[in-house]
Structures are given as structure tokens and as C-alpha cells.
Coordinates of C-alpha atoms and ligand atoms in Angstrom, one line a residue:
M4 CA 24.4 -97.2 92.9
R5 CA 27.9 -98.8 92.2
F6 CA 31.1 -96.4 92.5
D7 CA 34.4 -98.0 91.4
I8 CA 37.4 -95.9 92.5
L9 CA 40.9 -96.5 91.2
T10 CA 43.5 -95.3 93.8
L11 CA 47.3 -95.6 94.8
F12 CA 45.7 -95.7 98.3
P13 CA 42.9 -97.4 98.8
E14 CA 43.1 -97.5 102.6
M15 CA 42.4 -93.8 102.6
F16 CA 38.6 -94.6 102.1
D17 CA 38.2 -97.0 105.0
S18 CA 38.1 -94.4 107.4
V19 CA 35.5 -91.9 105.7
F20 CA 33.0 -94.6 104.5
S21 CA 33.1 -96.5 107.6
Y22 CA 31.2 -94.0 109.5
G23 CA 27.5 -92.8 109.8
I24 CA 25.3 -92.0 106.3
M25 CA 28.0 -93.6 104.2
K26 CA 28.3 -96.6 106.3
R27 CA 24.7 -97.2 106.5
A28 CA 24.2 -96.8 102.6
M29 CA 26.7 -99.8 102.0
D30 CA 25.2 -101.9 104.9
N31 CA 21.6 -101.7 103.5
N32 CA 22.8 -102.0 99.8
L33 CA 21.9 -98.6 98.5
V34 CA 25.7 -98.0 97.6
S35 CA 28.8 -100.5 96.7
I36 CA 32.3 -98.8 96.8
N37 CA 34.9 -100.8 94.9
L38 CA 38.0 -99.7 95.5
H39 CA 40.8 -101.1 92.9
N40 CA 44.4 -100.1 93.9
I41 CA 46.5 -99.0 90.6
R42 CA 49.4 -100.7 91.6
D43 CA 48.0 -104.3 91.3
F44 CA 48.0 -103.3 87.5
S45 CA 51.8 -102.2 87.4
E46 CA 53.7 -103.8 84.5
D47 CA 56.7 -104.0 86.4
K48 CA 57.9 -106.1 89.0
F49 CA 58.5 -103.6 91.4
G50 CA 55.3 -102.0 91.5
R51 CA 55.9 -99.0 89.8
V52 CA 53.3 -96.9 88.1
D53 CA 55.0 -93.4 87.9
D54 CA 57.7 -92.4 85.5
Y55 CA 59.4 -89.1 84.7
P56 CA 57.6 -86.3 82.4
Y57 CA 58.5 -86.3 78.7
G58 CA 59.9 -82.7 78.3
G59 CA 61.6 -82.9 81.7
G60 CA 60.1 -80.7 84.5
P61 CA 59.5 -81.9 88.3
G62 CA 57.6 -84.5 89.7
M63 CA 55.9 -87.5 88.4
V64 CA 53.4 -89.0 86.0
L65 CA 51.1 -91.7 86.5
R66 CA 52.0 -93.9 83.5
P67 CA 49.1 -94.7 81.0
E68 CA 49.5 -98.8 81.2
P69 CA 48.6 -99.5 84.5
L70 CA 45.3 -97.3 84.7
Y71 CA 44.4 -98.6 80.9
K72 CA 44.5 -102.4 82.3
A73 CA 42.7 -101.7 85.7
L74 CA 40.0 -99.3 83.7
K75 CA 39.7 -102.7 81.1
S76 CA 39.6 -104.9 84.1
L77 CA 36.0 -103.2 85.0
D78 CA 34.3 -104.0 81.7
L79 CA 32.5 -100.8 81.2
D80 CA 29.9 -100.1 79.0
G81 CA 29.4 -97.1 77.4
D82 CA 27.0 -95.2 79.7
T83 CA 28.9 -95.2 82.8
P84 CA 30.9 -91.9 83.5
V85 CA 34.8 -92.1 83.9
I86 CA 35.5 -89.1 85.8
Y87 CA 38.9 -87.9 86.4
M88 CA 39.4 -85.8 89.7
S89 CA 41.7 -83.1 88.2
P90 CA 42.2 -79.3 89.4
S91 CA 41.6 -78.6 85.3
G92 CA 38.2 -80.2 85.6
T93 CA 34.6 -78.6 85.5
L94 CA 33.9 -77.7 89.2
F95 CA 31.8 -79.7 91.3
N96 CA 28.6 -78.5 92.5
Q97 CA 25.2 -79.7 93.9
Q98 CA 23.8 -79.9 90.5
K99 CA 26.7 -82.0 89.1
A100 CA 26.1 -84.3 92.6
R101 CA 22.1 -84.6 91.3
D102 CA 23.1 -85.4 87.7
L103 CA 25.7 -88.1 88.8
A104 CA 22.8 -89.2 91.5
A105 CA 20.8 -90.2 88.3
K106 CA 23.4 -92.8 87.3
E107 CA 23.6 -96.3 88.4
H108 CA 27.7 -96.7 88.1
I109 CA 30.1 -94.0 88.1
V110 CA 34.0 -94.6 87.7
I111 CA 36.4 -92.3 89.4
L112 CA 39.8 -92.2 88.9
A113 CA 42.4 -90.5 91.8
G114 CA 45.3 -89.1 90.1
H115 CA 48.8 -88.3 92.1
Y116 CA 52.0 -87.0 91.6
E117 CA 52.2 -84.3 88.9
G118 CA 48.8 -86.3 87.3
I119 CA 48.1 -88.6 84.9
D120 CA 49.5 -89.6 81.5
E121 CA 47.2 -87.2 78.7
R122 CA 46.2 -90.2 76.7
I123 CA 44.5 -91.6 79.6
I124 CA 42.5 -88.4 79.6
M125 CA 42.0 -88.3 75.7
T126 CA 40.6 -92.0 75.4
C127 CA 38.8 -93.3 78.6
V128 CA 37.8 -90.2 80.6
T129 CA 34.5 -88.8 80.0
E130 CA 35.0 -85.9 82.2
E131 CA 37.3 -84.0 84.6
I132 CA 36.0 -82.7 87.9
S133 CA 37.3 -80.6 90.2
I134 CA 36.5 -79.8 93.8
G135 CA 38.0 -76.4 94.0
D136 CA 40.4 -74.0 93.0
Y137 CA 43.2 -75.1 95.0
V138 CA 45.8 -78.0 94.4
L139 CA 45.4 -81.2 96.8
S140 CA 48.3 -83.8 96.6
G141 CA 45.9 -86.5 95.4
G142 CA 42.5 -87.3 94.0
E143 CA 41.5 -89.5 97.1
I144 CA 39.8 -86.5 99.0
P145 CA 38.4 -85.2 96.0
A146 CA 37.0 -88.7 94.9
M147 CA 35.5 -88.9 98.6
V148 CA 33.7 -85.4 98.1
V149 CA 32.2 -86.7 95.0
V150 CA 31.0 -90.1 96.6
D151 CA 29.8 -88.5 99.2
A152 CA 27.6 -85.9 97.9
V153 CA 26.2 -88.1 95.3
A154 CA 25.4 -91.0 97.6
R155 CA 23.2 -89.0 100.0
L156 CA 21.0 -87.7 97.2
L157 CA 20.3 -91.3 96.4
P158 CA 16.9 -92.5 97.3
G159 CA 16.9 -94.1 101.5
V160 CA 20.2 -93.2 102.0
L161 CA 19.1 -90.3 104.4
G162 CA 16.5 -90.9 106.2
N163 CA 14.4 -87.9 106.4
I164 CA 14.3 -86.8 102.6
T165 CA 12.9 -83.3 103.6
S166 CA 16.6 -82.8 105.0
V167 CA 17.9 -82.6 101.1
E168 CA 15.0 -80.5 100.0
D169 CA 16.2 -77.6 102.5
E170 CA 19.7 -77.9 102.3
S171 CA 22.3 -75.2 100.9
F172 CA 22.4 -75.1 97.1
N173 CA 19.1 -76.8 96.6
N174 CA 17.3 -74.4 94.7
Y175 CA 20.7 -72.4 94.6
L176 CA 20.0 -70.9 98.0
L177 CA 21.9 -71.3 101.4
E178 CA 20.2 -72.8 104.0
Y179 CA 18.7 -70.6 106.9
P180 CA 19.8 -70.7 110.3
Q181 CA 19.6 -73.7 112.8
Y182 CA 19.3 -73.6 116.3
T183 CA 18.5 -76.4 119.2
R184 CA 18.7 -76.0 122.8
P185 CA 19.6 -74.5 125.2
Y186 CA 17.2 -71.8 124.5
V187 CA 19.7 -69.1 125.4
F188 CA 23.2 -69.5 124.7
N189 CA 26.0 -66.7 125.4
G190 CA 23.2 -64.7 125.8
I191 CA 21.4 -65.0 122.6
P192 CA 18.1 -66.2 122.4
V193 CA 16.3 -68.6 119.8
P194 CA 14.6 -66.2 117.5
E195 CA 10.7 -66.8 118.8
V196 CA 9.2 -67.5 116.2
L197 CA 10.8 -70.9 116.1
L198 CA 8.8 -71.6 119.2
S199 CA 5.6 -70.7 118.1
G200 CA 4.5 -73.6 116.8
N201 CA 2.8 -72.1 113.9
H202 CA 4.6 -73.5 111.0
A203 CA 3.5 -71.3 108.3
M204 CA 5.2 -68.5 110.3
I205 CA 8.4 -70.5 110.7
N206 CA 8.5 -71.4 107.0
N207 CA 8.3 -67.8 105.8
W208 CA 10.8 -67.0 108.5
R209 CA 13.4 -69.4 107.3
R210 CA 12.6 -68.9 103.4
K211 CA 13.4 -65.0 104.2
K212 CA 16.6 -65.9 106.5
S213 CA 17.6 -68.1 103.2
L214 CA 17.4 -65.3 100.9
E215 CA 19.0 -62.9 103.3
K216 CA 22.0 -65.2 103.5
T217 CA 22.1 -65.9 100.0
F218 CA 21.7 -62.2 99.2
C219 CA 24.7 -61.3 101.1
R220 CA 27.1 -64.2 100.8
R221 CA 26.4 -65.6 97.4
P222 CA 24.3 -63.2 95.2
D223 CA 25.4 -65.2 92.2
L224 CA 23.0 -68.3 93.2
L225 CA 20.2 -65.8 93.3
E226 CA 20.2 -65.5 89.8
K227 CA 19.5 -69.2 89.2
A228 CA 17.0 -69.6 92.0
L229 CA 13.3 -70.0 91.5
L230 CA 11.7 -67.1 93.3
D231 CA 8.3 -65.9 93.7
D232 CA 6.9 -62.4 93.9
S233 CA 7.3 -62.3 97.7
D234 CA 10.9 -63.8 97.5
N235 CA 11.6 -60.9 94.8
M236 CA 9.7 -58.4 96.9
Y237 CA 11.9 -59.4 100.0
I238 CA 15.2 -59.2 98.0
N239 CA 14.0 -55.8 96.4
S240 CA 13.8 -54.6 100.2
L241 CA 17.2 -56.1 101.1
K242 CA 18.6 -54.0 98.4
Q243 CA 16.9 -50.9 99.6
L244 CA 18.6 -51.5 102.9
R245 CA 21.8 -52.1 101.5
K246 CA 21.7 -48.6 99.5
E247 CA 20.6 -47.0 102.6
G248 CA 23.9 -48.5 104.5
K249 CA 21.6 -50.8 106.8
D250 CA 23.2 -53.9 108.7
E251 CA 23.6 -57.2 107.0
P252 CA 23.6 -59.8 109.7
H253 CA 24.7 -62.8 107.4
K254 CA 27.9 -60.8 106.0
Ligands
SAM28 N1 50.0 -80.6 88.2 C1 48.3 -81.2 88.7 C2 47.9 -79.4 87.7 O1 49.0 -78.7 88.4 O2 47.0 -79.2 88.1 C3 48.3 -81.1 90.2 C4 48.6 -82.5 90.4 S1 48.1 -82.9 92.1 C5 49.1 -82.6 93.2 C6 47.6 -84.4 92.4 C7 46.3 -85.0 92.0 O3 45.6 -84.7 92.9 C8 45.4 -84.9 90.6 O4 46.1 -85.6 89.6 C9 44.0 -84.8 90.7 O5 43.9 -86.2 91.0 C10 44.2 -84.8 92.5 N2 43.5 -83.2 92.5 C11 44.5 -82.2 93.2 N3 43.7 -81.3 93.4 C12 42.5 -81.6 93.2 C13 41.3 -80.7 92.6 N4 41.1 -79.4 93.2 N5 40.4 -81.0 92.5 C14 40.3 -82.8 92.1 N6 41.4 -83.3 91.8 C15 42.2 -82.6 92.7

């Protein structure tokens, strides 16, 4: 999969993509990330790419011409999503990451200052994505979030595909708690079932913990989760416990 990222600060991406899973994915030619400095497309001899907002107000706005030229230089076909990272966009989630992972090529535009000229959004951008209801100073970190979340879903990028299957948000459930050595830490032993070697029992325990955590922390997700009869029975028992004012360990 190829990502083209338009940014004022290409160097910011070096550290993030030079380690771990992303680096391995690039070394193995599973992912290519091409960084384009918007300033290289400036029409101004000083390399300026921003200007005052029409109508007044604070801050600066990225001018449309350099962005347009940068996008034109990519010679895109009509199928490539052109994503503008923006607090006004649709909230990013695991389903969106999965949808994007099915594409061969994605272009991401990282804004700065007060944002970009609206006419680029109207004529070149195919979707706006937000990574959360807060405002960051630039679109670089949001772009990294999207690239990382999408790239790790591509076949071959994670060594063990089952780690994606069990992860939080897959099937709209949060992941069960994880334990490693030592057996006792801060006076708390690892749950016995995890040492039993009985995989059916372990899976059953994990499923329940996953349901419990999601029920306590993100009940909104449960509405979309694929639940079978025994899951629903367990959720009902959790509801009953709540009615009785009993403890909810994951709160
Ligand atoms: N004036 C804009 C507003 O109120 O919506 C905020 C601009 S922000 C300071 C600069 C850039 O950071 C934006 O153009 C966008 O690319 C990026 N950005 C900031 N917060 C973001 C978020 N939550 N999700 C995605 N991109 C974000």
C-alpha cells in the first residue's frame, strides 16, 4: 500500500516510521510512505504557503495553490482517497481503518495554522477525518495515527494475524486483560485459568472479561458487537449485578 502525505514538516515523520512494525513493513515493501513538503510547491520566492484569512480573524490559512500543485504532481486516478486531517472530519475508528486498509493508495493532507483554504476541500479532498474531539496544532500527528492504524491491518505487516483478531474494537469489543510474568506482582496473582493450559476455558474467560470491560467502559460498542446467546446471557447477568449494586471491576 502506498501513502502520500502532504505536510509542512516531513521530518516529523522520520522518528515515528523508523521503528518497530512500521519500519519492518516498509523494509519488506508492504508499505511505502512518500512525504511531500508543501513548501516545495510554493509560488512565492520566499517559500511562503500561508496568508491572512479573508474576513479577518486570528492566525493564518494555508493557501490553495501550493496544495493544488502538490496534489496535481501525484497524478491521481479518481479512486484514490484524498483525506484532509481535520477536527471537523468524521471521527476515525477501527472500522474506518479497515475500510482504508482495502485501498491500494491513500493521500493524506496535514493542515496547519487555522487550516486550509476551503476550496481545496471542495474540489480536491474526498473526505475529512478527525482523530478526536480536540484540536492539535497540525495534521502530522493525526496523519501518523491513521497510517499506523491502517498499515498494521495489512496482510503480512503484523507477524501474528490473530493479534488483530483479538484486539480492542475488532467486533466492537474491548480486549480482555493481559498478564505476563511474574506470577505474583504487587500481591496480585495471575488468574488461575490462564495457567490451566485448557484453551477452551481460557477463551471462555477472555470472552467474558472482554464483554465485562466493554459493558462497563464502552456500552455504546455493545450495540454493534456480534453477540451469541451465551454472550447475551452474560451481559444480562452483568446488568443484574449492576441493579443489585455489586462491584464492576472494570469501571
Ligand atoms: N482552526 C481549526 C479548527 O478550529 O477546526 C483548527 C486548525 S488546527 C490548529 C491545524 C491543523 O491541525 C488542521 O488543519 C488539521 O489538519 C490538524 N488537526 C488538528 N486537530 C485535529 C484533529 N482532532 N483531527 C485531525 N486533524 C487535526
